[in-house]
């Protein structure tokens, strides 16, 4: 029996609502920059060179790692550079990217897919199309969809996540309103691949238009729609499973272990495009919001700069703070000269304000009441602050999903989640250091053991050799005596012959 909710979480209304959610098609960019390092997996290797002309949808980089997806040109034009550039990552580091200057023609490569008659394609063929089309989780995780599907062997339930991951983000709402047919057909493809008995599309109650659009196009009795209360963080995978199916995924466990597969609604539409329209993932819908502009959802080619996309809005001329991702789990960024990538779902543009300084913890316990995972952020904070990782582990730091609900409600303005991500990084480092120490100790112990074993083997070998020599000498002696006997006997025979002949 599903509970339709979970303890904790916070109700936050969209801070910048719009009268009507729309999708604007961004004009073709003059230039795109495509990072070779995707969110997960190893860095792809370029398979084109500077000066080459590429077509939209052409594979321009790939890896041999079966877990990864290839990278496609998102416009047609000339490759102008393969060099290090700023990428949208919280590290702020630069990474190798391919730059393409548009020829304005948007000439597409000829692609191959299953077509609308996908029921005649077998499971693996469709999964391969999904991989070759570069589909990853578009909700923010960036996990390759084919890898998830390959793992879904005994899947009984599909959960299609149509709950916006964060307040203010509207791209999934817009997608469900304007592409309901593709979403429903995409879910049917997933039902065909996985053989699941049912698919549940989860939508928050404040997205009535999206709900009605999908309802109108759904004629499949294996697909149902469920409306959930609008509460952050309803979209977190484990919470969604608990809410819809009352199934607990234990710490360190996976949904697939329980026969459940979750996919974001935008990824499902991308799967439809890949399998039926034979279209690789070269664009996505991004929400541009904040108090410095009128919010819009824009469908934009991957690799377009944040700046170009922000310039499509009525952004004011004041100084701004920028944030990529949502207001809760997003990351503040210094520059807008970085490219939109597959997981860029939202950009916040706010008028610059002075951040309120953090004060002392007043032990009010508010943070402990909102943690959706049931952790104790207040206690975790004290241990993280004193870098006591052992205690943090006792308080299940690794289960923290860094949703920032605790930071959001803290009256002392303490950025609790930053302490937790710092403590996790420290834990990782200490574990890595400990692993290095363990490996060094294991190596030393193995060396000692190897030397002892060699010594033992050598003395055993010497003893065996000595014994063999001893035995050989005894044998030789014995054989020598026998030989002496034989000679004596021969001599006696010769002597006797001589005497007989005399
Ligand atoms: S909400 Fe803030 S002030 Fe209150 S207990 Fe938690 S950390 Fe301390
Ligand atoms: S950031 Fe971590 S500790 Fe804080 S509410 Fe979210 S899951 Fe709980």
JSON list of N, CA and C in Angstrom, two decimals, residues 116-180:
[
{"chain": "A", "resi": 116, "resn": "UNK", "atom": "N", "xyz": [8.62, 3.42, -36.31]},
{"chain": "A", "resi": 116, "resn": "UNK", "atom": "CA", "xyz": [7.47, 3.34, -35.39]},
{"chain": "A", "resi": 116, "resn": "UNK", "atom": "C", "xyz": [7.07, 1.90, -35.08]},
{"chain": "A", "resi": 117, "resn": "UNK", "atom": "N", "xyz": [7.55, 0.96, -35.92]},
{"chain": "A", "resi": 117, "resn": "UNK", "atom": "CA", "xyz": [7.19, -0.43, -35.71]},
{"chain": "A", "resi": 117, "resn": "UNK", "atom": "C", "xyz": [8.20, -1.12, -34.77]},
{"chain": "A", "resi": 118, "resn": "UNK", "atom": "N", "xyz": [8.46, -0.49, -33.63]},
{"chain": "A", "resi": 118, "resn": "UNK", "atom": "CA", "xyz": [9.55, -0.97, -32.77]},
{"chain": "A", "resi": 118, "resn": "UNK", "atom": "C", "xyz": [9.28, -2.33, -32.15]},
{"chain": "A", "resi": 119, "resn": "UNK", "atom": "N", "xyz": [8.01, -2.77, -32.14]},
{"chain": "A", "resi": 119, "resn": "UNK", "atom": "CA", "xyz": [7.69, -4.07, -31.51]},
{"chain": "A", "resi": 119, "resn": "UNK", "atom": "C", "xyz": [8.40, -5.22, -32.22]},
{"chain": "A", "resi": 120, "resn": "UNK", "atom": "N", "xyz": [8.79, -4.98, -33.48]},
{"chain": "A", "resi": 120, "resn": "UNK", "atom": "CA", "xyz": [9.48, -6.04, -34.23]},
{"chain": "A", "resi": 120, "resn": "UNK", "atom": "C", "xyz": [10.98, -6.04, -33.97]},
{"chain": "A", "resi": 121, "resn": "UNK", "atom": "N", "xyz": [11.47, -5.04, -33.24]},
{"chain": "A", "resi": 121, "resn": "UNK", "atom": "CA", "xyz": [12.90, -5.01, -32.90]},
{"chain": "A", "resi": 121, "resn": "UNK", "atom": "C", "xyz": [13.09, -5.71, -31.56]},
{"chain": "A", "resi": 122, "resn": "UNK", "atom": "N", "xyz": [14.17, -6.48, -31.45]},
{"chain": "A", "resi": 122, "resn": "UNK", "atom": "CA", "xyz": [14.38, -7.16, -30.17]},
{"chain": "A", "resi": 122, "resn": "UNK", "atom": "C", "xyz": [14.99, -6.19, -29.16]},
{"chain": "A", "resi": 123, "resn": "UNK", "atom": "N", "xyz": [14.93, -6.62, -27.89]},
{"chain": "A", "resi": 123, "resn": "UNK", "atom": "CA", "xyz": [15.36, -5.81, -26.75]},
{"chain": "A", "resi": 123, "resn": "UNK", "atom": "C", "xyz": [16.75, -5.21, -26.95]},
{"chain": "A", "resi": 124, "resn": "UNK", "atom": "N", "xyz": [17.74, -6.07, -27.31]},
{"chain": "A", "resi": 124, "resn": "UNK", "atom": "CA", "xyz": [19.11, -5.60, -27.38]},
{"chain": "A", "resi": 124, "resn": "UNK", "atom": "C", "xyz": [19.31, -4.60, -28.52]},
{"chain": "A", "resi": 125, "resn": "UNK", "atom": "N", "xyz": [18.62, -4.81, -29.64]},
{"chain": "A", "resi": 125, "resn": "UNK", "atom": "CA", "xyz": [18.75, -3.88, -30.77]},
{"chain": "A", "resi": 125, "resn": "UNK", "atom": "C", "xyz": [18.28, -2.49, -30.34]},
{"chain": "A", "resi": 126, "resn": "UNK", "atom": "N", "xyz": [17.16, -2.44, -29.61]},
{"chain": "A", "resi": 126, "resn": "UNK", "atom": "CA", "xyz": [16.64, -1.12, -29.18]},
{"chain": "A", "resi": 126, "resn": "UNK", "atom": "C", "xyz": [17.60, -0.48, -28.18]},
{"chain": "A", "resi": 127, "resn": "UNK", "atom": "N", "xyz": [18.11, -1.30, -27.24]},
{"chain": "A", "resi": 127, "resn": "UNK", "atom": "CA", "xyz": [19.05, -0.75, -26.24]},
{"chain": "A", "resi": 127, "resn": "UNK", "atom": "C", "xyz": [20.28, -0.19, -26.96]},
{"chain": "A", "resi": 128, "resn": "UNK", "atom": "N", "xyz": [20.74, -0.90, -28.01]},
{"chain": "A", "resi": 128, "resn": "UNK", "atom": "CA", "xyz": [21.91, -0.40, -28.76]},
{"chain": "A", "resi": 128, "resn": "UNK", "atom": "C", "xyz": [21.61, 0.94, -29.44]},
{"chain": "A", "resi": 129, "resn": "UNK", "atom": "N", "xyz": [20.40, 1.08, -29.99]},
{"chain": "A", "resi": 129, "resn": "UNK", "atom": "CA", "xyz": [20.01, 2.37, -30.60]},
{"chain": "A", "resi": 129, "resn": "UNK", "atom": "C", "xyz": [20.06, 3.47, -29.55]},
{"chain": "A", "resi": 130, "resn": "UNK", "atom": "N", "xyz": [19.57, 3.14, -28.35]},
{"chain": "A", "resi": 130, "resn": "UNK", "atom": "CA", "xyz": [19.53, 4.14, -27.28]},
{"chain": "A", "resi": 130, "resn": "UNK", "atom": "C", "xyz": [20.96, 4.56, -26.91]},
{"chain": "A", "resi": 131, "resn": "UNK", "atom": "N", "xyz": [21.85, 3.57, -26.82]},
{"chain": "A", "resi": 131, "resn": "UNK", "atom": "CA", "xyz": [23.25, 3.90, -26.50]},
{"chain": "A", "resi": 131, "resn": "UNK", "atom": "C", "xyz": [23.88, 4.74, -27.63]},
{"chain": "A", "resi": 132, "resn": "UNK", "atom": "N", "xyz": [23.70, 4.28, -28.87]},
{"chain": "A", "resi": 132, "resn": "UNK", "atom": "CA", "xyz": [24.36, 4.99, -29.98]},
{"chain": "A", "resi": 132, "resn": "UNK", "atom": "C", "xyz": [23.78, 6.39, -30.19]},
{"chain": "A", "resi": 133, "resn": "UNK", "atom": "N", "xyz": [22.59, 6.62, -29.65]},
{"chain": "A", "resi": 133, "resn": "UNK", "atom": "CA", "xyz": [21.98, 7.95, -29.78]},
{"chain": "A", "resi": 133, "resn": "UNK", "atom": "C", "xyz": [22.39, 8.87, -28.63]},
{"chain": "A", "resi": 134, "resn": "UNK", "atom": "N", "xyz": [23.21, 8.36, -27.71]},
{"chain": "A", "resi": 134, "resn": "UNK", "atom": "CA", "xyz": [23.77, 9.21, -26.65]},
{"chain": "A", "resi": 134, "resn": "UNK", "atom": "C", "xyz": [22.79, 9.57, -25.55]},
{"chain": "A", "resi": 135, "resn": "UNK", "atom": "N", "xyz": [21.81, 8.67, -25.27]},
{"chain": "A", "resi": 135, "resn": "UNK", "atom": "CA", "xyz": [20.80, 9.03, -24.27]},
{"chain": "A", "resi": 135, "resn": "UNK", "atom": "C", "xyz": [21.31, 8.76, -22.84]},
{"chain": "A", "resi": 136, "resn": "UNK", "atom": "N", "xyz": [21.21, 9.80, -22.01]},
{"chain": "A", "resi": 136, "resn": "UNK", "atom": "CA", "xyz": [21.55, 9.67, -20.59]},
{"chain": "A", "resi": 136, "resn": "UNK", "atom": "C", "xyz": [20.40, 10.27, -19.77]},
{"chain": "A", "resi": 137, "resn": "UNK", "atom": "N", "xyz": [20.43, 10.05, -18.46]},
{"chain": "A", "resi": 137, "resn": "UNK", "atom": "CA", "xyz": [19.39, 10.61, -17.58]},
{"chain": "A", "resi": 137, "resn": "UNK", "atom": "C", "xyz": [19.40, 12.13, -17.66]},
{"chain": "A", "resi": 138, "resn": "UNK", "atom": "N", "xyz": [18.30, 12.72, -18.10]},
{"chain": "A", "resi": 138, "resn": "UNK", "atom": "CA", "xyz": [18.27, 14.18, -18.29]},
{"chain": "A", "resi": 138, "resn": "UNK", "atom": "C", "xyz": [17.74, 14.92, -17.06]},
{"chain": "A", "resi": 139, "resn": "UNK", "atom": "N", "xyz": [17.44, 14.17, -15.99]},
{"chain": "A", "resi": 139, "resn": "UNK", "atom": "CA", "xyz": [16.92, 14.80, -14.78]},
{"chain": "A", "resi": 139, "resn": "UNK", "atom": "C", "xyz": [18.03, 15.44, -13.96]},
{"chain": "A", "resi": 140, "resn": "UNK", "atom": "N", "xyz": [19.27, 15.17, -14.31]},
{"chain": "A", "resi": 140, "resn": "UNK", "atom": "CA", "xyz": [20.38, 15.77, -13.55]},
{"chain": "A", "resi": 140, "resn": "UNK", "atom": "C", "xyz": [21.49, 14.77, -13.26]},
{"chain": "A", "resi": 141, "resn": "UNK", "atom": "N", "xyz": [21.15, 13.46, -13.25]},
{"chain": "A", "resi": 141, "resn": "UNK", "atom": "CA", "xyz": [22.15, 12.47, -12.88]},
{"chain": "A", "resi": 141, "resn": "UNK", "atom": "C", "xyz": [23.09, 12.15, -14.03]},
{"chain": "A", "resi": 142, "resn": "UNK", "atom": "N", "xyz": [22.59, 12.16, -15.25]},
{"chain": "A", "resi": 142, "resn": "UNK", "atom": "CA", "xyz": [23.44, 11.89, -16.41]},
{"chain": "A", "resi": 142, "resn": "UNK", "atom": "C", "xyz": [23.85, 10.43, -16.55]},
{"chain": "A", "resi": 143, "resn": "UNK", "atom": "N", "xyz": [23.14, 9.53, -15.86]},
{"chain": "A", "resi": 143, "resn": "UNK", "atom": "CA", "xyz": [23.50, 8.11, -15.93]},
{"chain": "A", "resi": 143, "resn": "UNK", "atom": "C", "xyz": [23.07, 7.55, -17.29]},
{"chain": "A", "resi": 144, "resn": "UNK", "atom": "N", "xyz": [23.96, 6.85, -18.01]},
{"chain": "A", "resi": 144, "resn": "UNK", "atom": "CA", "xyz": [23.59, 6.36, -19.34]},
{"chain": "A", "resi": 144, "resn": "UNK", "atom": "C", "xyz": [22.36, 5.43, -19.30]},
{"chain": "A", "resi": 145, "resn": "UNK", "atom": "N", "xyz": [21.35, 5.73, -20.12]},
{"chain": "A", "resi": 145, "resn": "UNK", "atom": "CA", "xyz": [20.09, 4.99, -20.07]},
{"chain": "A", "resi": 145, "resn": "UNK", "atom": "C", "xyz": [20.27, 3.53, -20.47]},
{"chain": "A", "resi": 146, "resn": "UNK", "atom": "N", "xyz": [21.14, 3.26, -21.48]},
{"chain": "A", "resi": 146, "resn": "UNK", "atom": "CA", "xyz": [21.30, 1.87, -21.93]},
{"chain": "A", "resi": 146, "resn": "UNK", "atom": "C", "xyz": [21.87, 0.99, -20.80]},
{"chain": "A", "resi": 147, "resn": "UNK", "atom": "N", "xyz": [22.75, 1.61, -19.96]},
{"chain": "A", "resi": 147, "resn": "UNK", "atom": "CA", "xyz": [23.36, 0.84, -18.86]},
{"chain": "A", "resi": 147, "resn": "UNK", "atom": "C", "xyz": [22.27, 0.43, -17.86]},
{"chain": "A", "resi": 148, "resn": "UNK", "atom": "N", "xyz": [21.33, 1.35, -17.59]},
{"chain": "A", "resi": 148, "resn": "UNK", "atom": "CA", "xyz": [20.22, 1.05, -16.68]},
{"chain": "A", "resi": 148, "resn": "UNK", "atom": "C", "xyz": [19.35, -0.06, -17.28]},
{"chain": "A", "resi": 149, "resn": "UNK", "atom": "N", "xyz": [19.09, 0.06, -18.59]},
{"chain": "A", "resi": 149, "resn": "UNK", "atom": "CA", "xyz": [18.20, -0.90, -19.25]},
{"chain": "A", "resi": 149, "resn": "UNK", "atom": "C", "xyz": [18.84, -2.28, -19.33]},
{"chain": "A", "resi": 150, "resn": "UNK", "atom": "N", "xyz": [20.16, -2.31, -19.54]},
{"chain": "A", "resi": 150, "resn": "UNK", "atom": "CA", "xyz": [20.85, -3.61, -19.58]},
{"chain": "A", "resi": 150, "resn": "UNK", "atom": "C", "xyz": [20.74, -4.34, -18.25]},
{"chain": "A", "resi": 151, "resn": "UNK", "atom": "N", "xyz": [20.66, -3.55, -17.16]},
{"chain": "A", "resi": 151, "resn": "UNK", "atom": "CA", "xyz": [20.58, -4.15, -15.81]},
{"chain": "A", "resi": 151, "resn": "UNK", "atom": "C", "xyz": [19.15, -4.60, -15.46]},
{"chain": "A", "resi": 152, "resn": "UNK", "atom": "N", "xyz": [18.17, -4.05, -16.19]},
{"chain": "A", "resi": 152, "resn": "UNK", "atom": "CA", "xyz": [16.76, -4.32, -15.85]},
{"chain": "A", "resi": 152, "resn": "UNK", "atom": "C", "xyz": [16.33, -5.68, -16.41]},
{"chain": "A", "resi": 153, "resn": "UNK", "atom": "N", "xyz": [16.77, -6.73, -15.77]},
{"chain": "A", "resi": 153, "resn": "UNK", "atom": "CA", "xyz": [16.47, -8.08, -16.29]},
{"chain": "A", "resi": 153, "resn": "UNK", "atom": "C", "xyz": [15.10, -8.56, -15.81]},
{"chain": "A", "resi": 154, "resn": "UNK", "atom": "N", "xyz": [14.88, -8.53, -14.49]},
{"chain": "A", "resi": 154, "resn": "UNK", "atom": "CA", "xyz": [13.59, -8.99, -13.96]},
{"chain": "A", "resi": 154, "resn": "UNK", "atom": "C", "xyz": [12.76, -7.81, -13.51]},
{"chain": "A", "resi": 155, "resn": "UNK", "atom": "N", "xyz": [12.49, -6.90, -14.42]},
{"chain": "A", "resi": 155, "resn": "UNK", "atom": "CA", "xyz": [11.80, -5.66, -14.05]},
{"chain": "A", "resi": 155, "resn": "UNK", "atom": "C", "xyz": [10.29, -5.86, -14.10]},
{"chain": "A", "resi": 156, "resn": "UNK", "atom": "N", "xyz": [9.62, -5.55, -12.99]},
{"chain": "A", "resi": 156, "resn": "UNK", "atom": "CA", "xyz": [8.15, -5.66, -13.00]},
{"chain": "A", "resi": 156, "resn": "UNK", "atom": "C", "xyz": [7.47, -4.29, -13.09]},
{"chain": "A", "resi": 157, "resn": "UNK", "atom": "N", "xyz": [8.18, -3.23, -12.64]},
{"chain": "A", "resi": 157, "resn": "UNK", "atom": "CA", "xyz": [7.54, -1.90, -12.63]},
{"chain": "A", "resi": 157, "resn": "UNK", "atom": "C", "xyz": [8.49, -0.82, -13.16]},
{"chain": "A", "resi": 158, "resn": "UNK", "atom": "N", "xyz": [7.95, -0.01, -14.04]},
{"chain": "A", "resi": 158, "resn": "UNK", "atom": "CA", "xyz": [8.69, 1.17, -14.50]},
{"chain": "A", "resi": 158, "resn": "UNK", "atom": "C", "xyz": [8.13, 2.38, -13.78]},
{"chain": "A", "resi": 159, "resn": "UNK", "atom": "N", "xyz": [9.03, 3.23, -13.29]},
{"chain": "A", "resi": 159, "resn": "UNK", "atom": "CA", "xyz": [8.55, 4.49, -12.71]},
{"chain": "A", "resi": 159, "resn": "UNK", "atom": "C", "xyz": [9.07, 5.62, -13.59]},
{"chain": "A", "resi": 160, "resn": "UNK", "atom": "N", "xyz": [8.16, 6.39, -14.13]},
{"chain": "A", "resi": 160, "resn": "UNK", "atom": "CA", "xyz": [8.55, 7.50, -14.99]},
{"chain": "A", "resi": 160, "resn": "UNK", "atom": "C", "xyz": [8.42, 8.77, -14.15]},
{"chain": "A", "resi": 161, "resn": "UNK", "atom": "N", "xyz": [9.58, 9.39, -13.93]},
{"chain": "A", "resi": 161, "resn": "UNK", "atom": "CA", "xyz": [9.65, 10.51, -13.00]},
{"chain": "A", "resi": 161, "resn": "UNK", "atom": "C", "xyz": [9.31, 11.83, -13.68]},
{"chain": "A", "resi": 162, "resn": "UNK", "atom": "N", "xyz": [8.07, 12.28, -13.45]},
{"chain": "A", "resi": 162, "resn": "UNK", "atom": "CA", "xyz": [7.62, 13.56, -14.01]},
{"chain": "A", "resi": 162, "resn": "UNK", "atom": "C", "xyz": [7.51, 14.62, -12.94]},
{"chain": "A", "resi": 163, "resn": "UNK", "atom": "N", "xyz": [8.11, 14.34, -11.78]},
{"chain": "A", "resi": 163, "resn": "UNK", "atom": "CA", "xyz": [8.11, 15.35, -10.70]},
{"chain": "A", "resi": 163, "resn": "UNK", "atom": "C", "xyz": [9.34, 16.22, -10.93]},
{"chain": "A", "resi": 164, "resn": "UNK", "atom": "N", "xyz": [9.18, 17.53, -11.02]},
{"chain": "A", "resi": 164, "resn": "UNK", "atom": "CA", "xyz": [10.35, 18.39, -11.24]},
{"chain": "A", "resi": 164, "resn": "UNK", "atom": "C", "xyz": [11.29, 18.18, -10.08]},
{"chain": "A", "resi": 165, "resn": "UNK", "atom": "N", "xyz": [12.58, 18.12, -10.41]},
{"chain": "A", "resi": 165, "resn": "UNK", "atom": "CA", "xyz": [13.53, 17.81, -9.34]},
{"chain": "A", "resi": 165, "resn": "UNK", "atom": "C", "xyz": [13.62, 18.94, -8.32]},
{"chain": "A", "resi": 166, "resn": "UNK", "atom": "N", "xyz": [13.37, 20.18, -8.72]},
{"chain": "A", "resi": 166, "resn": "UNK", "atom": "CA", "xyz": [13.55, 21.29, -7.77]},
{"chain": "A", "resi": 166, "resn": "UNK", "atom": "C", "xyz": [12.54, 22.42, -8.02]},
{"chain": "A", "resi": 167, "resn": "UNK", "atom": "N", "xyz": [12.25, 23.20, -6.97]},
{"chain": "A", "resi": 167, "resn": "UNK", "atom": "CA", "xyz": [11.33, 24.33, -7.16]},
{"chain": "A", "resi": 167, "resn": "UNK", "atom": "C", "xyz": [11.91, 25.33, -8.18]},
{"chain": "A", "resi": 168, "resn": "UNK", "atom": "N", "xyz": [11.08, 25.79, -9.07]},
{"chain": "A", "resi": 168, "resn": "UNK", "atom": "CA", "xyz": [11.52, 26.79, -10.06]},
{"chain": "A", "resi": 168, "resn": "UNK", "atom": "C", "xyz": [11.89, 26.17, -11.40]},
{"chain": "A", "resi": 169, "resn": "UNK", "atom": "N", "xyz": [12.24, 24.88, -11.41]},
{"chain": "A", "resi": 169, "resn": "UNK", "atom": "CA", "xyz": [12.60, 24.21, -12.67]},
{"chain": "A", "resi": 169, "resn": "UNK", "atom": "C", "xyz": [11.30, 23.80, -13.36]},
{"chain": "A", "resi": 170, "resn": "UNK", "atom": "N", "xyz": [11.14, 24.14, -14.65]},
{"chain": "A", "resi": 170, "resn": "UNK", "atom": "CA", "xyz": [9.86, 23.87, -15.33]},
{"chain": "A", "resi": 170, "resn": "UNK", "atom": "C", "xyz": [10.04, 23.06, -16.60]},
{"chain": "A", "resi": 171, "resn": "UNK", "atom": "N", "xyz": [11.27, 22.61, -16.89]},
{"chain": "A", "resi": 171, "resn": "UNK", "atom": "CA", "xyz": [11.50, 21.99, -18.21]},
{"chain": "A", "resi": 171, "resn": "UNK", "atom": "C", "xyz": [10.73, 20.69, -18.39]},
{"chain": "A", "resi": 172, "resn": "UNK", "atom": "N", "xyz": [10.60, 19.88, -17.33]},
{"chain": "A", "resi": 172, "resn": "UNK", "atom": "CA", "xyz": [9.86, 18.62, -17.48]},
{"chain": "A", "resi": 172, "resn": "UNK", "atom": "C", "xyz": [8.36, 18.88, -17.59]},
{"chain": "A", "resi": 173, "resn": "UNK", "atom": "N", "xyz": [7.88, 19.87, -16.86]},
{"chain": "A", "resi": 173, "resn": "UNK", "atom": "CA", "xyz": [6.47, 20.26, -16.95]},
{"chain": "A", "resi": 173, "resn": "UNK", "atom": "C", "xyz": [6.16, 20.66, -18.40]},
{"chain": "A", "resi": 174, "resn": "UNK", "atom": "N", "xyz": [7.04, 21.50, -18.98]},
{"chain": "A", "resi": 174, "resn": "UNK", "atom": "CA", "xyz": [6.84, 21.96, -20.37]},
{"chain": "A", "resi": 174, "resn": "UNK", "atom": "C", "xyz": [6.88, 20.77, -21.33]},
{"chain": "A", "resi": 175, "resn": "UNK", "atom": "N", "xyz": [7.83, 19.89, -21.12]},
{"chain": "A", "resi": 175, "resn": "UNK", "atom": "CA", "xyz": [7.96, 18.72, -22.01]},
{"chain": "A", "resi": 175, "resn": "UNK", "atom": "C", "xyz": [6.71, 17.85, -21.98]},
{"chain": "A", "resi": 176, "resn": "UNK", "atom": "N", "xyz": [6.16, 17.62, -20.78]},
{"chain": "A", "resi": 176, "resn": "UNK", "atom": "CA", "xyz": [4.96, 16.78, -20.68]},
{"chain": "A", "resi": 176, "resn": "UNK", "atom": "C", "xyz": [3.75, 17.47, -21.31]},
{"chain": "A", "resi": 177, "resn": "UNK", "atom": "N", "xyz": [3.70, 18.80, -21.21]},
{"chain": "A", "resi": 177, "resn": "UNK", "atom": "CA", "xyz": [2.57, 19.52, -21.80]},
{"chain": "A", "resi": 177, "resn": "UNK", "atom": "C", "xyz": [2.62, 19.53, -23.32]},
{"chain": "A", "resi": 178, "resn": "UNK", "atom": "N", "xyz": [3.85, 19.64, -23.86]},
{"chain": "A", "resi": 178, "resn": "UNK", "atom": "CA", "xyz": [3.96, 19.83, -25.31]},
{"chain": "A", "resi": 178, "resn": "UNK", "atom": "C", "xyz": [4.36, 18.56, -26.07]},
{"chain": "A", "resi": 179, "resn": "UNK", "atom": "N", "xyz": [4.80, 17.51, -25.37]},
{"chain": "A", "resi": 179, "resn": "UNK", "atom": "CA", "xyz": [5.18, 16.27, -26.06]},
{"chain": "A", "resi": 179, "resn": "UNK", "atom": "C", "xyz": [4.54, 15.04, -25.39]},
{"chain": "A", "resi": 180, "resn": "UNK", "atom": "N", "xyz": [3.25, 15.07, -25.09]},
{"chain": "A", "resi": 180, "resn": "UNK", "atom": "CA", "xyz": [2.66, 13.94, -24.37]},
{"chain": "A", "resi": 180, "resn": "UNK", "atom": "C", "xyz": [2.68, 12.64, -25.19]}
]
